[in-house]
Amino acid sequence: MMKKDKQIKIFGFHPLMFLFFVVVCALHLFAVKEWGIKKLYHPLLTPLFIIFVLGYGLNFIGDSVPYLNKIGLGFLLCIFVTSYLVYKGWIPQDLADKCNENFFSTKTPNNHLGSDFANFFITCVIAGSILSVDRNLLKRSLSKFLPLTLIVCLVAILSVGFVGFLFNYQKPEGFSTQGSFLDSIFYVAVPLTNGGTNLGINGFANGIYKDAFPQLDQKTIRTAIIVPLIMARCLSILFAGLMYVIFDKTKFSGKGKLEYKNNKLTPKPTEKKTPLEYKNIGMGLTMIFVLFSLSGLLNKLLWGYLESLVYFILFLILIRVFNLLSQENQSHISQAGQVISKNFTIPILAGLGMTVKWQQLMGGIKQIPVLTMVLTALLVVVLVSFVLAKAFGFYPFETSLTAGLGALSVGGTGHLGIMSISKRDNLLPFIMIATRIIGPIIYILAYFLFNFFYMS
């Protein structure tokens, strides 16, 4: 008796039905281009529709290509193809700008508030992932994991400076110079490691870099220092895919476990699982919103030096380690985060692609010294964390993904891409903790050192 071929589905839909969605999306984009955006744009529904159709369509194509699907082609297509479609005008530029301003940004150029849906997504995913991790593993690991990540990060920064010195790196136009070594550190390595777009890039572009280079506006400074981070964000997913292919079935892999032989050290406690119900999801989201609001208030009381997300993560770690919420409530938050993660990860990557300027990306790739420094940073964080992992009691492959790539501030979407393509979603809390805790430390160090070397 012959087996029936497995039916092809795209995000659960029959291909013909999904093709209908694509046609409607194409007609919508054409109508916006021909008749303008005013009557054809909703600040929430339109971006969601476009990124869902493009994201799941492109991811399906990438996942269907043999061999390349193992290194994350689907994720990479979501980013690069959508960016290219905007560049060619097939996605109208004003529509892409509106999506970026109202959907992916906190503030628009007119100083109006945007919804920043990407931040909502990351907040829910962080909450769900941290409160689902084994609390004993979390307690044991943090005391070793964070120092390891800091060591990896500092070695990467110095390595980038050395490579920049060898290439005689030339500073961006309008920036002051203290030699290619320091310029490489402060204009390439620091933007890669100091907390991401909101804290690191915007913080420096609006703050100390703006004070140091008063003749330049904030947008010019931001454009100059964000290019290495954009490149690292895209390449880190590719690196994770390559490492998965090479190391997943070797002795260097913990098969999803971070801590070396943790199953022999401490048996995993059996926690009662709460049934998945609609109300539980709503309860979980409510608690996430409350914690985020408290984090924002605390950040404001402490003069707003860091991101609210830093305090949000600290709250979650305290809740998990000390069981400050009942296991039932923690389970509700975890379920809410999983629902958001499983449905929105691919679309958010497509949305990220719409916000990445193709010209900037290609311009960065054509700058051989900058591209080489970004590749150096990626190689160094992976190699150093891989080599040091066993000394800290961790598996090398999992450590290179979390403490390694997490040493670079590639952002929540980058983290999700890295962990999804490497089939290590359960370790998402660690890579996010690495960036959100170590990033602000680098930010503070870089702030004082830049002031000393460039402004004293």
mmCIF file with all atom_site columns, C-alpha atoms in Angstrom, residues 192-389:
data_model
loop_
_atom_site.group_PDB
_atom_site.id
_atom_site.type_symbol
_atom_site.label_atom_id
_atom_site.label_alt_id
_atom_site.label_comp_id
_atom_site.label_asym_id
_atom_site.label_entity_id
_atom_site.label_seq_id
_atom_site.pdbx_PDB_ins_code
_atom_site.Cartn_x
_atom_site.Cartn_y
_atom_site.Cartn_z
_atom_site.occupancy
_atom_site.B_iso_or_equiv
_atom_site.pdbx_formal_charge
_atom_site.auth_seq_id
_atom_site.auth_comp_id
_atom_site.auth_asym_id
_atom_site.auth_atom_id
_atom_site.pdbx_PDB_model_num
ATOM 1   C CA . LEU A 1 192 ? 28.181 46.263 17.862 1.00 0.00 ? 192 LEU A CA 1
ATOM 2   C CA . THR A 1 193 ? 28.234 45.645 21.616 1.00 0.00 ? 193 THR A CA 1
ATOM 3   C CA . ASN A 1 194 ? 26.721 48.542 23.584 1.00 0.00 ? 194 ASN A CA 1
ATOM 4   C CA . GLY A 1 195 ? 23.116 47.463 23.935 1.00 0.00 ? 195 GLY A CA 1
ATOM 5   C CA . GLY A 1 196 ? 21.512 47.604 20.494 1.00 0.00 ? 196 GLY A CA 1
ATOM 6   C CA . THR A 1 197 ? 19.643 50.199 18.471 1.00 0.00 ? 197 THR A CA 1
ATOM 7   C CA . ASN A 1 198 ? 17.672 51.923 21.235 1.00 0.00 ? 198 ASN A CA 1
ATOM 8   C CA . LEU A 1 199 ? 20.220 52.064 24.051 1.00 0.00 ? 199 LEU A CA 1
ATOM 9   C CA . GLY A 1 200 ? 23.504 51.941 22.149 1.00 0.00 ? 200 GLY A CA 1
ATOM 10  C CA . ILE A 1 201 ? 22.992 53.509 18.716 1.00 0.00 ? 201 ILE A CA 1
ATOM 11  C CA . ASN A 1 202 ? 20.342 56.093 19.598 1.00 0.00 ? 202 ASN A CA 1
ATOM 12  C CA . GLY A 1 203 ? 21.883 56.744 23.018 1.00 0.00 ? 203 GLY A CA 1
ATOM 13  C CA . PHE A 1 204 ? 25.269 57.643 21.548 1.00 0.00 ? 204 PHE A CA 1
ATOM 14  C CA . ALA A 1 205 ? 23.894 59.405 18.439 1.00 0.00 ? 205 ALA A CA 1
ATOM 15  C CA . ASN A 1 206 ? 21.676 61.642 20.597 1.00 0.00 ? 206 ASN A CA 1
ATOM 16  C CA . GLY A 1 207 ? 24.194 61.958 23.417 1.00 0.00 ? 207 GLY A CA 1
ATOM 17  C CA . ILE A 1 208 ? 27.971 61.894 23.615 1.00 0.00 ? 208 ILE A CA 1
ATOM 18  C CA . TYR A 1 209 ? 28.642 61.572 19.858 1.00 0.00 ? 209 TYR A CA 1
ATOM 19  C CA . LYS A 1 210 ? 26.311 64.526 19.199 1.00 0.00 ? 210 LYS A CA 1
ATOM 20  C CA . ASP A 1 211 ? 28.189 66.532 21.845 1.00 0.00 ? 211 ASP A CA 1
ATOM 21  C CA . ALA A 1 212 ? 31.549 65.540 20.345 1.00 0.00 ? 212 ALA A CA 1
ATOM 22  C CA . PHE A 1 213 ? 30.533 66.307 16.741 1.00 0.00 ? 213 PHE A CA 1
ATOM 23  C CA . PRO A 1 214 ? 28.131 69.292 16.990 1.00 0.00 ? 214 PRO A CA 1
ATOM 24  C CA . GLN A 1 215 ? 28.453 70.006 13.251 1.00 0.00 ? 215 GLN A CA 1
ATOM 25  C CA . LEU A 1 216 ? 26.672 66.701 12.476 1.00 0.00 ? 216 LEU A CA 1
ATOM 26  C CA . ASP A 1 217 ? 22.975 66.021 13.012 1.00 0.00 ? 217 ASP A CA 1
ATOM 27  C CA . GLN A 1 218 ? 21.728 62.981 14.899 1.00 0.00 ? 218 GLN A CA 1
ATOM 28  C CA . LYS A 1 219 ? 20.519 61.207 11.733 1.00 0.00 ? 219 LYS A CA 1
ATOM 29  C CA . THR A 1 220 ? 23.950 61.433 10.066 1.00 0.00 ? 220 THR A CA 1
ATOM 30  C CA . ILE A 1 221 ? 25.689 60.058 13.165 1.00 0.00 ? 221 ILE A CA 1
ATOM 31  C CA . ARG A 1 222 ? 23.128 57.269 13.537 1.00 0.00 ? 222 ARG A CA 1
ATOM 32  C CA . THR A 1 223 ? 23.466 56.223 9.883  1.00 0.00 ? 223 THR A CA 1
ATOM 33  C CA . ALA A 1 224 ? 27.261 56.039 10.177 1.00 0.00 ? 224 ALA A CA 1
ATOM 34  C CA . ILE A 1 225 ? 27.355 53.832 13.275 1.00 0.00 ? 225 ILE A CA 1
ATOM 35  C CA . ILE A 1 226 ? 24.345 51.602 12.620 1.00 0.00 ? 226 ILE A CA 1
ATOM 36  C CA . VAL A 1 227 ? 25.695 49.983 9.430  1.00 0.00 ? 227 VAL A CA 1
ATOM 37  C CA . PRO A 1 228 ? 28.047 47.528 11.245 1.00 0.00 ? 228 PRO A CA 1
ATOM 38  C CA . LEU A 1 229 ? 25.179 46.496 13.540 1.00 0.00 ? 229 LEU A CA 1
ATOM 39  C CA . ILE A 1 230 ? 22.813 45.870 10.612 1.00 0.00 ? 230 ILE A CA 1
ATOM 40  C CA . MET A 1 231 ? 25.445 43.692 8.944  1.00 0.00 ? 231 MET A CA 1
ATOM 41  C CA . ALA A 1 232 ? 26.114 41.779 12.179 1.00 0.00 ? 232 ALA A CA 1
ATOM 42  C CA . ARG A 1 233 ? 22.383 41.219 12.711 1.00 0.00 ? 233 ARG A CA 1
ATOM 43  C CA . CYS A 1 234 ? 22.003 39.567 9.309  1.00 0.00 ? 234 CYS A CA 1
ATOM 44  C CA . LEU A 1 235 ? 25.298 37.655 9.375  1.00 0.00 ? 235 LEU A CA 1
ATOM 45  C CA . SER A 1 236 ? 24.780 36.328 12.914 1.00 0.00 ? 236 SER A CA 1
ATOM 46  C CA . ILE A 1 237 ? 21.781 34.296 11.721 1.00 0.00 ? 237 ILE A CA 1
ATOM 47  C CA . LEU A 1 238 ? 23.918 32.858 8.911  1.00 0.00 ? 238 LEU A CA 1
ATOM 48  C CA . PHE A 1 239 ? 26.681 32.031 11.426 1.00 0.00 ? 239 PHE A CA 1
ATOM 49  C CA . ALA A 1 240 ? 24.171 30.256 13.680 1.00 0.00 ? 240 ALA A CA 1
ATOM 50  C CA . GLY A 1 241 ? 22.909 28.187 10.758 1.00 0.00 ? 241 GLY A CA 1
ATOM 51  C CA . LEU A 1 242 ? 26.436 27.182 9.738  1.00 0.00 ? 242 LEU A CA 1
ATOM 52  C CA . MET A 1 243 ? 27.346 26.243 13.310 1.00 0.00 ? 243 MET A CA 1
ATOM 53  C CA . TYR A 1 244 ? 24.191 24.157 13.594 1.00 0.00 ? 244 TYR A CA 1
ATOM 54  C CA . VAL A 1 245 ? 25.131 22.170 10.480 1.00 0.00 ? 245 VAL A CA 1
ATOM 55  C CA . ILE A 1 246 ? 28.721 21.653 11.692 1.00 0.00 ? 246 ILE A CA 1
ATOM 56  C CA . PHE A 1 247 ? 28.319 21.032 15.434 1.00 0.00 ? 247 PHE A CA 1
ATOM 57  C CA . ASP A 1 248 ? 24.772 19.881 16.221 1.00 0.00 ? 248 ASP A CA 1
ATOM 58  C CA . LYS A 1 249 ? 25.549 16.159 16.040 1.00 0.00 ? 249 LYS A CA 1
ATOM 59  C CA . THR A 1 250 ? 29.020 16.329 17.591 1.00 0.00 ? 250 THR A CA 1
ATOM 60  C CA . LYS A 1 251 ? 30.345 15.895 21.135 1.00 0.00 ? 251 LYS A CA 1
ATOM 61  C CA . PHE A 1 252 ? 30.502 19.707 21.416 1.00 0.00 ? 252 PHE A CA 1
ATOM 62  C CA . SER A 1 253 ? 26.712 19.925 21.438 1.00 0.00 ? 253 SER A CA 1
ATOM 63  C CA . GLY A 1 254 ? 24.593 19.590 24.564 1.00 0.00 ? 254 GLY A CA 1
ATOM 64  C CA . LYS A 1 255 ? 21.558 18.781 22.376 1.00 0.00 ? 255 LYS A CA 1
ATOM 65  C CA . GLY A 1 256 ? 19.828 21.877 23.693 1.00 0.00 ? 256 GLY A CA 1
ATOM 66  C CA . LYS A 1 257 ? 21.348 21.896 27.188 1.00 0.00 ? 257 LYS A CA 1
ATOM 67  C CA . LEU A 1 258 ? 23.625 24.765 28.166 1.00 0.00 ? 258 LEU A CA 1
ATOM 68  C CA . GLU A 1 259 ? 25.158 23.473 31.380 1.00 0.00 ? 259 GLU A CA 1
ATOM 69  C CA . TYR A 1 260 ? 27.614 20.591 31.078 1.00 0.00 ? 260 TYR A CA 1
ATOM 70  C CA . LYS A 1 261 ? 26.127 17.362 32.471 1.00 0.00 ? 261 LYS A CA 1
ATOM 71  C CA . ASN A 1 262 ? 23.481 19.356 34.331 1.00 0.00 ? 262 ASN A CA 1
ATOM 72  C CA . ASN A 1 263 ? 21.183 16.350 34.281 1.00 0.00 ? 263 ASN A CA 1
ATOM 73  C CA . LYS A 1 264 ? 23.585 14.537 36.619 1.00 0.00 ? 264 LYS A CA 1
ATOM 74  C CA . LEU A 1 265 ? 24.089 17.486 38.928 1.00 0.00 ? 265 LEU A CA 1
ATOM 75  C CA . THR A 1 266 ? 20.494 18.387 39.626 1.00 0.00 ? 266 THR A CA 1
ATOM 76  C CA . PRO A 1 267 ? 17.399 16.539 38.503 1.00 0.00 ? 267 PRO A CA 1
ATOM 77  C CA . LYS A 1 268 ? 14.951 18.817 36.736 1.00 0.00 ? 268 LYS A CA 1
ATOM 78  C CA . PRO A 1 269 ? 12.037 19.512 39.073 1.00 0.00 ? 269 PRO A CA 1
ATOM 79  C CA . THR A 1 270 ? 8.677  18.365 37.858 1.00 0.00 ? 270 THR A CA 1
ATOM 80  C CA . GLU A 1 271 ? 6.470  21.434 37.572 1.00 0.00 ? 271 GLU A CA 1
ATOM 81  C CA . LYS A 1 272 ? 2.761  21.096 37.103 1.00 0.00 ? 272 LYS A CA 1
ATOM 82  C CA . LYS A 1 273 ? 1.819  22.249 33.618 1.00 0.00 ? 273 LYS A CA 1
ATOM 83  C CA . THR A 1 274 ? -1.166 24.562 33.352 1.00 0.00 ? 274 THR A CA 1
ATOM 84  C CA . PRO A 1 275 ? -3.577 23.634 30.531 1.00 0.00 ? 275 PRO A CA 1
ATOM 85  C CA . LEU A 1 276 ? -3.498 26.011 27.573 1.00 0.00 ? 276 LEU A CA 1
ATOM 86  C CA . GLU A 1 277 ? -6.669 28.110 27.705 1.00 0.00 ? 277 GLU A CA 1
ATOM 87  C CA . TYR A 1 278 ? -7.648 31.395 26.080 1.00 0.00 ? 278 TYR A CA 1
ATOM 88  C CA . LYS A 1 279 ? -8.113 33.106 29.443 1.00 0.00 ? 279 LYS A CA 1
ATOM 89  C CA . ASN A 1 280 ? -4.652 31.983 30.573 1.00 0.00 ? 280 ASN A CA 1
ATOM 90  C CA . ILE A 1 281 ? -3.111 33.770 27.580 1.00 0.00 ? 281 ILE A CA 1
ATOM 91  C CA . GLY A 1 282 ? -4.962 36.956 28.511 1.00 0.00 ? 282 GLY A CA 1
ATOM 92  C CA . MET A 1 283 ? -3.844 36.661 32.131 1.00 0.00 ? 283 MET A CA 1
ATOM 93  C CA . GLY A 1 284 ? -0.242 36.138 31.025 1.00 0.00 ? 284 GLY A CA 1
ATOM 94  C CA . LEU A 1 285 ? -0.336 39.189 28.760 1.00 0.00 ? 285 LEU A CA 1
ATOM 95  C CA . THR A 1 286 ? -1.843 41.293 31.569 1.00 0.00 ? 286 THR A CA 1
ATOM 96  C CA . MET A 1 287 ? 1.007  40.365 33.920 1.00 0.00 ? 287 MET A CA 1
ATOM 97  C CA . ILE A 1 288 ? 3.568  41.116 31.196 1.00 0.00 ? 288 ILE A CA 1
ATOM 98  C CA . PHE A 1 289 ? 2.045  44.581 30.695 1.00 0.00 ? 289 PHE A CA 1
ATOM 99  C CA . VAL A 1 290 ? 2.105  45.252 34.454 1.00 0.00 ? 290 VAL A CA 1
ATOM 100 C CA . LEU A 1 291 ? 5.773  44.231 34.744 1.00 0.00 ? 291 LEU A CA 1
ATOM 101 C CA . PHE A 1 292 ? 6.717  46.354 31.735 1.00 0.00 ? 292 PHE A CA 1
ATOM 102 C CA . SER A 1 293 ? 4.885  49.355 33.190 1.00 0.00 ? 293 SER A CA 1
ATOM 103 C CA . LEU A 1 294 ? 6.713  48.919 36.516 1.00 0.00 ? 294 LEU A CA 1
ATOM 104 C CA . SER A 1 295 ? 10.005 48.699 34.606 1.00 0.00 ? 295 SER A CA 1
ATOM 105 C CA . GLY A 1 296 ? 9.262  51.953 32.793 1.00 0.00 ? 296 GLY A CA 1
ATOM 106 C CA . LEU A 1 297 ? 8.421  53.711 36.070 1.00 0.00 ? 297 LEU A CA 1
ATOM 107 C CA . LEU A 1 298 ? 11.611 52.423 37.712 1.00 0.00 ? 298 LEU A CA 1
ATOM 108 C CA . ASN A 1 299 ? 13.664 53.501 34.708 1.00 0.00 ? 299 ASN A CA 1
ATOM 109 C CA . LYS A 1 300 ? 12.180 57.005 34.947 1.00 0.00 ? 300 LYS A CA 1
ATOM 110 C CA . LEU A 1 301 ? 12.861 57.199 38.697 1.00 0.00 ? 301 LEU A CA 1
ATOM 111 C CA . LEU A 1 302 ? 16.484 56.222 38.005 1.00 0.00 ? 302 LEU A CA 1
ATOM 112 C CA . TRP A 1 303 ? 16.887 59.065 35.451 1.00 0.00 ? 303 TRP A CA 1
ATOM 113 C CA . GLY A 1 304 ? 16.320 56.898 32.383 1.00 0.00 ? 304 GLY A CA 1
ATOM 114 C CA . TYR A 1 305 ? 19.973 56.020 31.834 1.00 0.00 ? 305 TYR A CA 1
ATOM 115 C CA . LEU A 1 306 ? 19.192 52.482 30.684 1.00 0.00 ? 306 LEU A CA 1
ATOM 116 C CA . GLU A 1 307 ? 16.350 50.843 28.765 1.00 0.00 ? 307 GLU A CA 1
ATOM 117 C CA . SER A 1 308 ? 13.161 49.798 30.520 1.00 0.00 ? 308 SER A CA 1
ATOM 118 C CA . LEU A 1 309 ? 13.817 46.331 29.100 1.00 0.00 ? 309 LEU A CA 1
ATOM 119 C CA . VAL A 1 310 ? 16.904 45.959 31.320 1.00 0.00 ? 310 VAL A CA 1
ATOM 120 C CA . TYR A 1 311 ? 14.789 46.364 34.476 1.00 0.00 ? 311 TYR A CA 1
ATOM 121 C CA . PHE A 1 312 ? 12.083 44.176 32.937 1.00 0.00 ? 312 PHE A CA 1
ATOM 122 C CA . ILE A 1 313 ? 14.593 41.324 32.543 1.00 0.00 ? 313 ILE A CA 1
ATOM 123 C CA . LEU A 1 314 ? 15.870 41.827 36.100 1.00 0.00 ? 314 LEU A CA 1
ATOM 124 C CA . PHE A 1 315 ? 12.281 41.607 37.409 1.00 0.00 ? 315 PHE A CA 1
ATOM 125 C CA . LEU A 1 316 ? 11.738 38.382 35.470 1.00 0.00 ? 316 LEU A CA 1
ATOM 126 C CA . ILE A 1 317 ? 14.985 36.831 36.737 1.00 0.00 ? 317 ILE A CA 1
ATOM 127 C CA . LEU A 1 318 ? 14.034 37.681 40.338 1.00 0.00 ? 318 LEU A CA 1
ATOM 128 C CA . ILE A 1 319 ? 10.550 36.237 39.833 1.00 0.00 ? 319 ILE A CA 1
ATOM 129 C CA . ARG A 1 320 ? 11.948 33.013 38.395 1.00 0.00 ? 320 ARG A CA 1
ATOM 130 C CA . VAL A 1 321 ? 14.827 32.527 40.825 1.00 0.00 ? 321 VAL A CA 1
ATOM 131 C CA . PHE A 1 322 ? 12.863 33.359 44.001 1.00 0.00 ? 322 PHE A CA 1
ATOM 132 C CA . ASN A 1 323 ? 9.411  32.160 42.830 1.00 0.00 ? 323 ASN A CA 1
ATOM 133 C CA . LEU A 1 324 ? 7.849  35.565 43.518 1.00 0.00 ? 324 LEU A CA 1
ATOM 134 C CA . LEU A 1 325 ? 4.812  34.560 41.471 1.00 0.00 ? 325 LEU A CA 1
ATOM 135 C CA . SER A 1 326 ? 2.960  31.270 41.771 1.00 0.00 ? 326 SER A CA 1
ATOM 136 C CA . GLN A 1 327 ? 3.948  28.551 39.306 1.00 0.00 ? 327 GLN A CA 1
ATOM 137 C CA . GLU A 1 328 ? 0.482  28.835 37.771 1.00 0.00 ? 328 GLU A CA 1
ATOM 138 C CA . ASN A 1 329 ? 0.929  32.551 37.022 1.00 0.00 ? 329 ASN A CA 1
ATOM 139 C CA . GLN A 1 330 ? 4.448  31.991 35.697 1.00 0.00 ? 330 GLN A CA 1
ATOM 140 C CA . SER A 1 331 ? 3.007  29.337 33.405 1.00 0.00 ? 331 SER A CA 1
ATOM 141 C CA . HIS A 1 332 ? 0.398  31.803 32.097 1.00 0.00 ? 332 HIS A CA 1
ATOM 142 C CA . ILE A 1 333 ? 3.153  34.281 31.201 1.00 0.00 ? 333 ILE A CA 1
ATOM 143 C CA . SER A 1 334 ? 5.196  31.523 29.574 1.00 0.00 ? 334 SER A CA 1
ATOM 144 C CA . GLN A 1 335 ? 2.210  30.419 27.473 1.00 0.00 ? 335 GLN A CA 1
ATOM 145 C CA . ALA A 1 336 ? 1.478  33.992 26.367 1.00 0.00 ? 336 ALA A CA 1
ATOM 146 C CA . GLY A 1 337 ? 5.098  34.427 25.288 1.00 0.00 ? 337 GLY A CA 1
ATOM 147 C CA . GLN A 1 338 ? 5.055  31.154 23.356 1.00 0.00 ? 338 GLN A CA 1
ATOM 148 C CA . VAL A 1 339 ? 1.874  32.109 21.471 1.00 0.00 ? 339 VAL A CA 1
ATOM 149 C CA . ILE A 1 340 ? 3.418  35.432 20.415 1.00 0.00 ? 340 ILE A CA 1
ATOM 150 C CA . SER A 1 341 ? 6.769  33.817 19.549 1.00 0.00 ? 341 SER A CA 1
ATOM 151 C CA . LYS A 1 342 ? 5.391  30.960 17.441 1.00 0.00 ? 342 LYS A CA 1
ATOM 152 C CA . ASN A 1 343 ? 3.098  33.194 15.379 1.00 0.00 ? 343 ASN A CA 1
ATOM 153 C CA . PHE A 1 344 ? 5.053  36.434 15.013 1.00 0.00 ? 344 PHE A CA 1
ATOM 154 C CA . THR A 1 345 ? 8.763  35.516 14.739 1.00 0.00 ? 345 THR A CA 1
ATOM 155 C CA . ILE A 1 346 ? 8.792  35.103 10.941 1.00 0.00 ? 346 ILE A CA 1
ATOM 156 C CA . PRO A 1 347 ? 6.643  38.207 10.221 1.00 0.00 ? 347 PRO A CA 1
ATOM 157 C CA . ILE A 1 348 ? 8.802  40.329 12.532 1.00 0.00 ? 348 ILE A CA 1
ATOM 158 C CA . LEU A 1 349 ? 11.909 39.305 10.546 1.00 0.00 ? 349 LEU A CA 1
ATOM 159 C CA . ALA A 1 350 ? 10.137 40.437 7.367  1.00 0.00 ? 350 ALA A CA 1
ATOM 160 C CA . GLY A 1 351 ? 9.291  43.705 9.109  1.00 0.00 ? 351 GLY A CA 1
ATOM 161 C CA . LEU A 1 352 ? 12.937 44.080 10.089 1.00 0.00 ? 352 LEU A CA 1
ATOM 162 C CA . GLY A 1 353 ? 13.851 43.726 6.414  1.00 0.00 ? 353 GLY A CA 1
ATOM 163 C CA . MET A 1 354 ? 11.480 46.565 5.502  1.00 0.00 ? 354 MET A CA 1
ATOM 164 C CA . THR A 1 355 ? 13.303 48.849 7.942  1.00 0.00 ? 355 THR A CA 1
ATOM 165 C CA . VAL A 1 356 ? 16.807 47.896 6.712  1.00 0.00 ? 356 VAL A CA 1
ATOM 166 C CA . LYS A 1 357 ? 17.911 50.257 3.959  1.00 0.00 ? 357 LYS A CA 1
ATOM 167 C CA . TRP A 1 358 ? 19.310 48.197 1.074  1.00 0.00 ? 358 TRP A CA 1
ATOM 168 C CA . GLN A 1 359 ? 21.733 50.968 0.105  1.00 0.00 ? 359 GLN A CA 1
ATOM 169 C CA . GLN A 1 360 ? 23.173 51.052 3.638  1.00 0.00 ? 360 GLN A CA 1
ATOM 170 C CA . LEU A 1 361 ? 23.533 47.285 3.719  1.00 0.00 ? 361 LEU A CA 1
ATOM 171 C CA . MET A 1 362 ? 25.233 47.097 0.327  1.00 0.00 ? 362 MET A CA 1
ATOM 172 C CA . GLY A 1 363 ? 27.331 50.175 1.146  1.00 0.00 ? 363 GLY A CA 1
ATOM 173 C CA . GLY A 1 364 ? 28.566 48.478 4.307  1.00 0.00 ? 364 GLY A CA 1
ATOM 174 C CA . ILE A 1 365 ? 29.396 45.266 2.447  1.00 0.00 ? 365 ILE A CA 1
ATOM 175 C CA . LYS A 1 366 ? 31.405 47.275 -0.093 1.00 0.00 ? 366 LYS A CA 1
ATOM 176 C CA . GLN A 1 367 ? 33.464 48.806 2.737  1.00 0.00 ? 367 GLN A CA 1
ATOM 177 C CA . ILE A 1 368 ? 35.956 45.955 3.005  1.00 0.00 ? 368 ILE A CA 1
ATOM 178 C CA . PRO A 1 369 ? 37.546 47.141 6.301  1.00 0.00 ? 369 PRO A CA 1
ATOM 179 C CA . VAL A 1 370 ? 34.121 47.454 7.995  1.00 0.00 ? 370 VAL A CA 1
ATOM 180 C CA . LEU A 1 371 ? 32.908 44.107 6.636  1.00 0.00 ? 371 LEU A CA 1
ATOM 181 C CA . THR A 1 372 ? 36.150 42.458 7.771  1.00 0.00 ? 372 THR A CA 1
ATOM 182 C CA . MET A 1 373 ? 35.810 43.955 11.262 1.00 0.00 ? 373 MET A CA 1
ATOM 183 C CA . VAL A 1 374 ? 32.203 42.740 11.570 1.00 0.00 ? 374 VAL A CA 1
ATOM 184 C CA . LEU A 1 375 ? 33.220 39.243 10.440 1.00 0.00 ? 375 LEU A CA 1
ATOM 185 C CA . THR A 1 376 ? 36.135 39.383 12.899 1.00 0.00 ? 376 THR A CA 1
ATOM 186 C CA . ALA A 1 377 ? 33.773 40.257 15.744 1.00 0.00 ? 377 ALA A CA 1
ATOM 187 C CA . LEU A 1 378 ? 31.488 37.348 14.845 1.00 0.00 ? 378 LEU A CA 1
ATOM 188 C CA . LEU A 1 379 ? 34.366 34.874 14.520 1.00 0.00 ? 379 LEU A CA 1
ATOM 189 C CA . VAL A 1 380 ? 36.015 35.998 17.759 1.00 0.00 ? 380 VAL A CA 1
ATOM 190 C CA . VAL A 1 381 ? 32.875 35.819 19.916 1.00 0.00 ? 381 VAL A CA 1
ATOM 191 C CA . VAL A 1 382 ? 32.103 32.357 18.563 1.00 0.00 ? 382 VAL A CA 1
ATOM 192 C CA . LEU A 1 383 ? 35.654 30.991 18.900 1.00 0.00 ? 383 LEU A CA 1
ATOM 193 C CA . VAL A 1 384 ? 36.461 32.484 22.321 1.00 0.00 ? 384 VAL A CA 1
ATOM 194 C CA . SER A 1 385 ? 33.173 31.333 23.858 1.00 0.00 ? 385 SER A CA 1
ATOM 195 C CA . PHE A 1 386 ? 33.575 27.908 22.228 1.00 0.00 ? 386 PHE A CA 1
ATOM 196 C CA . VAL A 1 387 ? 37.092 27.472 23.650 1.00 0.00 ? 387 VAL A CA 1
ATOM 197 C CA . LEU A 1 388 ? 36.255 28.758 27.161 1.00 0.00 ? 388 LEU A CA 1
ATOM 198 C CA . ALA A 1 389 ? 32.905 26.988 27.484 1.00 0.00 ? 389 ALA A CA 1
#
